[in-house]
Amino acid sequence: MTDAHQSFLDLLHAQRVWDVELPGFDPAAAPPAPLALFHSWFAEAVAAGQVEPHTMSLATVDAEGHPDVRTLMLHDADGRGWHFATHRTSAKGRQLAARPYAALSFYWPVQGRQVRVRGPVTACTPAESRADLRARSTGALASALTGSQSEVLGSREELTRTADAAWERARAEPDTAVASWTRYVVEPQEVEFFQGDAGRRHVRLRYRRQNTAWTRELLWP
């Protein structure tokens, strides 16, 4: 083992998890469907000072069946499901077109909580996708107008030139449409709520959809 690797391991093993007082969670008091609990936990994460609680991991599968994952922002969570947006021409957009199924994961370490969502993915209407982009910031529009997401970039200079032009257009034309921008919704079939416990007696409550009803079950940690 090299000195550099040993230094890394020493640093890694020195890290601790949940060196704070964690909230309790009584699964018996959980609502019959997962959406209300997610809204409640999200609000509690914000109130607890969790940084960027609206970020989540999105996992998809490529044409060879290999998993892929990245971090992006939640745009809504409603009766239809959990919403996000991206270019349909991006890597994740192409993967979803071929295999419209995904998993989401939220992690809020301030409270030792995780939420996992799995289910089929549906593209929203073009009108919803346009409205989604208009509702976001100038920077978000500039980003959407910049380049071809996930394609090979020739140089940093090329990115700088393209991004500068995109920012200028976004400021001058805030209602500019981006044809490839698409809002998606993950329609949940399973939603799991994980509450960490310092004594490792973690609480895992899984909701599973059966037709129009939800079944709740506890899982071993």
Short mmCIF file of C-alpha atoms in Angstrom, two decimals:
data_model
loop_
_atom_site.label_atom_id
_atom_site.label_comp_id
_atom_site.label_asym_id
_atom_site.label_seq_id
_atom_site.Cartn_x
_atom_site.Cartn_y
_atom_site.Cartn_z
CA MET A 1 0.00 0.00 0.00
CA THR A 2 1.38 3.42 -0.93
CA ASP A 3 1.64 6.29 1.55
CA ALA A 4 -0.93 8.22 -0.48
CA HIS A 5 -3.40 5.34 -0.27
CA GLN A 6 -2.81 4.93 3.46
CA SER A 7 -3.41 8.64 3.99
CA PHE A 8 -6.65 8.34 2.09
CA LEU A 9 -7.78 5.35 4.19
CA ASP A 10 -6.85 7.13 7.43
CA LEU A 11 -8.91 10.13 6.36
CA LEU A 12 -11.79 7.94 5.20
CA HIS A 13 -11.94 5.91 8.41
CA ALA A 14 -11.81 9.06 10.55
CA GLN A 15 -15.16 10.21 9.19
CA ARG A 16 -18.26 9.73 11.30
CA VAL A 17 -21.94 9.45 10.47
CA TRP A 18 -24.77 11.20 12.31
CA ASP A 19 -22.79 12.78 15.14
CA VAL A 20 -25.92 14.82 15.82
CA GLU A 21 -29.22 14.18 17.55
CA LEU A 22 -31.49 12.50 15.03
CA PRO A 23 -35.28 12.79 14.94
CA GLY A 24 -37.48 9.85 15.70
CA PHE A 25 -39.88 8.27 13.24
CA ASP A 26 -42.91 6.22 14.15
CA PRO A 27 -43.95 4.30 11.01
CA ALA A 28 -47.27 3.39 12.61
CA ALA A 29 -48.23 7.08 12.42
CA ALA A 30 -47.24 7.42 8.76
CA PRO A 31 -49.98 8.44 6.31
CA PRO A 32 -51.57 5.83 4.02
CA ALA A 33 -49.82 7.20 0.89
CA PRO A 34 -46.20 8.36 0.52
CA LEU A 35 -46.64 11.84 -0.97
CA ALA A 36 -47.81 13.53 2.23
CA LEU A 37 -44.91 12.02 4.18
CA PHE A 38 -42.44 13.18 1.54
CA HIS A 39 -43.81 16.73 1.71
CA SER A 40 -43.52 16.64 5.50
CA TRP A 41 -39.97 15.28 5.51
CA PHE A 42 -38.91 17.80 2.87
CA ALA A 43 -40.24 20.70 4.94
CA GLU A 44 -38.48 19.33 8.03
CA ALA A 45 -35.21 19.02 6.10
CA VAL A 46 -35.46 22.67 5.06
CA ALA A 47 -36.28 23.74 8.61
CA ALA A 48 -33.29 21.75 9.92
CA GLY A 49 -30.93 23.64 7.61
CA GLN A 50 -30.23 20.85 5.15
CA VAL A 51 -28.18 22.23 2.25
CA GLU A 52 -29.86 21.81 -1.15
CA PRO A 53 -32.60 19.43 0.01
CA HIS A 54 -34.15 19.59 -3.46
CA THR A 55 -31.22 17.79 -5.09
CA MET A 56 -31.55 14.08 -5.79
CA SER A 57 -29.80 11.24 -7.57
CA LEU A 58 -31.45 9.94 -10.74
CA ALA A 59 -30.57 6.41 -11.85
CA THR A 60 -31.31 5.13 -15.34
CA VAL A 61 -30.13 2.23 -17.51
CA ASP A 62 -28.34 2.53 -20.84
CA ALA A 63 -28.85 0.48 -24.00
CA GLU A 64 -26.47 -2.24 -22.74
CA GLY A 65 -28.34 -2.56 -19.45
CA HIS A 66 -25.62 -0.77 -17.48
CA PRO A 67 -26.75 1.56 -14.69
CA ASP A 68 -26.05 5.30 -14.82
CA VAL A 69 -26.58 7.91 -12.11
CA ARG A 70 -26.29 11.66 -11.68
CA THR A 71 -27.47 14.44 -9.37
CA LEU A 72 -30.15 16.92 -10.44
CA MET A 73 -32.98 19.00 -8.99
CA LEU A 74 -36.52 18.07 -8.07
CA HIS A 75 -39.06 20.27 -9.85
CA ASP A 76 -42.24 19.05 -8.15
CA ALA A 77 -43.80 16.17 -6.24
CA ASP A 78 -47.54 15.83 -6.72
CA GLY A 79 -50.24 13.26 -7.30
CA ARG A 80 -48.66 12.26 -10.60
CA GLY A 81 -45.22 11.63 -9.14
CA TRP A 82 -41.76 13.17 -8.76
CA HIS A 83 -40.81 15.67 -11.50
CA PHE A 84 -37.48 16.66 -13.05
CA ALA A 85 -36.38 18.10 -16.38
CA THR A 86 -33.55 17.70 -18.85
CA HIS A 87 -32.84 17.68 -22.57
CA ARG A 88 -34.40 14.67 -24.25
CA THR A 89 -31.22 14.58 -26.37
CA SER A 90 -28.99 14.20 -23.30
CA ALA A 91 -27.63 10.83 -22.16
CA LYS A 92 -30.38 10.43 -19.56
CA GLY A 93 -33.01 11.60 -22.05
CA ARG A 94 -31.91 8.97 -24.57
CA GLN A 95 -31.78 6.30 -21.88
CA LEU A 96 -35.29 7.15 -20.71
CA ALA A 97 -36.59 7.03 -24.29
CA ALA A 98 -35.24 3.49 -24.64
CA ARG A 99 -36.04 2.28 -21.11
CA PRO A 100 -38.60 4.56 -19.44
CA TYR A 101 -37.99 3.49 -15.86
CA ALA A 102 -35.92 5.23 -13.18
CA ALA A 103 -35.00 5.41 -9.51
CA LEU A 104 -34.56 8.54 -7.39
CA SER A 105 -32.70 8.95 -4.13
CA PHE A 106 -32.76 11.86 -1.68
CA TYR A 107 -30.26 12.03 1.20
CA TRP A 108 -30.67 14.53 4.04
CA PRO A 109 -27.75 13.83 6.43
CA VAL A 110 -28.69 16.63 8.83
CA GLN A 111 -31.51 14.33 9.94
CA GLY A 112 -30.11 10.97 8.87
CA ARG A 113 -32.90 10.51 6.37
CA GLN A 114 -33.18 9.04 2.91
CA VAL A 115 -36.09 8.71 0.50
CA ARG A 116 -36.00 6.35 -2.47
CA VAL A 117 -38.50 6.34 -5.35
CA ARG A 118 -38.82 3.80 -8.19
CA GLY A 119 -41.20 3.63 -11.09
CA PRO A 120 -41.92 4.21 -14.79
CA VAL A 121 -41.11 7.58 -16.31
CA THR A 122 -43.40 9.62 -18.53
CA ALA A 123 -42.51 12.71 -20.56
CA CYS A 124 -44.80 15.65 -19.87
CA THR A 125 -46.46 17.63 -22.64
CA PRO A 126 -44.48 20.20 -24.67
CA ALA A 127 -46.57 22.94 -23.04
CA GLU A 128 -45.60 21.73 -19.55
CA SER A 129 -41.96 21.50 -20.58
CA ARG A 130 -41.97 25.07 -21.93
CA ALA A 131 -43.66 26.32 -18.77
CA ASP A 132 -41.09 24.47 -16.65
CA LEU A 133 -38.22 26.30 -18.32
CA ARG A 134 -39.94 29.70 -18.16
CA ALA A 135 -40.47 29.27 -14.42
CA ARG A 136 -36.76 28.82 -13.78
CA SER A 137 -33.92 31.32 -13.47
CA THR A 138 -32.02 33.16 -16.18
CA GLY A 139 -29.07 30.90 -15.44
CA ALA A 140 -31.19 27.81 -15.99
CA LEU A 141 -32.31 29.12 -19.38
CA ALA A 142 -28.74 30.00 -20.29
CA SER A 143 -27.66 26.50 -19.34
CA ALA A 144 -30.43 24.98 -21.45
CA LEU A 145 -29.31 27.10 -24.41
CA THR A 146 -25.66 26.11 -24.03
CA GLY A 147 -24.28 23.36 -26.22
CA SER A 148 -25.36 19.75 -26.54
CA GLN A 149 -25.53 18.17 -23.11
CA SER A 150 -23.43 15.01 -22.66
CA GLU A 151 -21.70 15.43 -26.05
CA VAL A 152 -17.90 15.63 -26.26
CA LEU A 153 -16.61 19.19 -25.72
CA GLY A 154 -13.77 20.38 -27.96
CA SER A 155 -12.28 22.87 -25.52
CA ARG A 156 -13.01 25.09 -22.54
CA GLU A 157 -12.76 28.09 -24.84
CA GLU A 158 -15.61 26.72 -26.94
CA LEU A 159 -17.73 26.36 -23.81
CA THR A 160 -16.93 29.91 -22.72
CA ARG A 161 -17.93 31.40 -26.07
CA THR A 162 -21.14 29.39 -26.27
CA ALA A 163 -22.10 30.05 -22.65
CA ASP A 164 -21.50 33.80 -22.99
CA ALA A 165 -23.79 33.89 -26.04
CA ALA A 166 -26.39 31.82 -24.22
CA TRP A 167 -26.40 34.16 -21.22
CA GLU A 168 -26.78 37.16 -23.49
CA ARG A 169 -29.75 35.59 -25.27
CA ALA A 170 -31.35 34.43 -22.01
CA ARG A 171 -31.26 37.96 -20.63
CA ALA A 172 -32.56 39.52 -23.86
CA GLU A 173 -35.19 36.84 -24.63
CA PRO A 174 -36.37 35.30 -21.34
CA ASP A 175 -39.23 33.48 -23.08
CA THR A 176 -36.96 31.68 -25.52
CA ALA A 177 -38.10 28.11 -26.15
CA VAL A 178 -35.64 25.20 -26.14
CA ALA A 179 -37.13 22.41 -28.25
CA SER A 180 -35.26 19.59 -26.53
CA TRP A 181 -36.09 20.67 -22.98
CA THR A 182 -38.43 18.08 -21.48
CA ARG A 183 -40.10 17.71 -18.14
CA TYR A 184 -40.42 14.14 -16.89
CA VAL A 185 -42.36 12.54 -14.07
CA VAL A 186 -41.44 9.37 -12.19
CA GLU A 187 -44.72 7.61 -11.42
CA PRO A 188 -43.96 5.84 -8.13
CA GLN A 189 -44.44 2.13 -7.76
CA GLU A 190 -42.26 1.97 -4.64
CA VAL A 191 -41.28 4.70 -2.18
CA GLU A 192 -39.03 3.98 0.79
CA PHE A 193 -38.44 6.24 3.81
CA PHE A 194 -35.27 5.59 5.82
CA GLN A 195 -34.67 7.09 9.24
CA GLY A 196 -31.16 6.59 10.54
CA ASP A 197 -30.49 5.66 14.16
CA ALA A 198 -27.19 6.12 16.02
CA GLY A 199 -27.61 2.64 17.48
CA ARG A 200 -28.03 1.25 13.96
CA ARG A 201 -31.67 0.37 14.61
CA HIS A 202 -32.67 2.19 11.46
CA VAL A 203 -36.33 2.47 10.49
CA ARG A 204 -37.20 1.58 6.90
CA LEU A 205 -40.78 2.02 5.75
CA ARG A 206 -41.62 0.99 2.19
CA TYR A 207 -44.77 1.88 0.31
CA ARG A 208 -45.69 -0.36 -2.63
CA ARG A 209 -48.42 0.53 -5.06
CA GLN A 210 -50.99 -2.15 -5.80
CA ASN A 211 -53.35 -0.85 -8.47
CA THR A 212 -54.61 2.41 -6.94
CA ALA A 213 -53.85 1.52 -3.30
CA TRP A 214 -50.64 1.53 -1.27
CA THR A 215 -49.29 -1.23 0.93
CA ARG A 216 -46.93 -0.29 3.78
CA GLU A 217 -44.26 -2.63 5.11
CA LEU A 218 -41.24 -2.42 7.38
CA LEU A 219 -37.84 -3.60 6.12
CA TRP A 220 -34.85 -4.90 8.03
CA PRO A 221 -32.13 -2.25 8.11
#
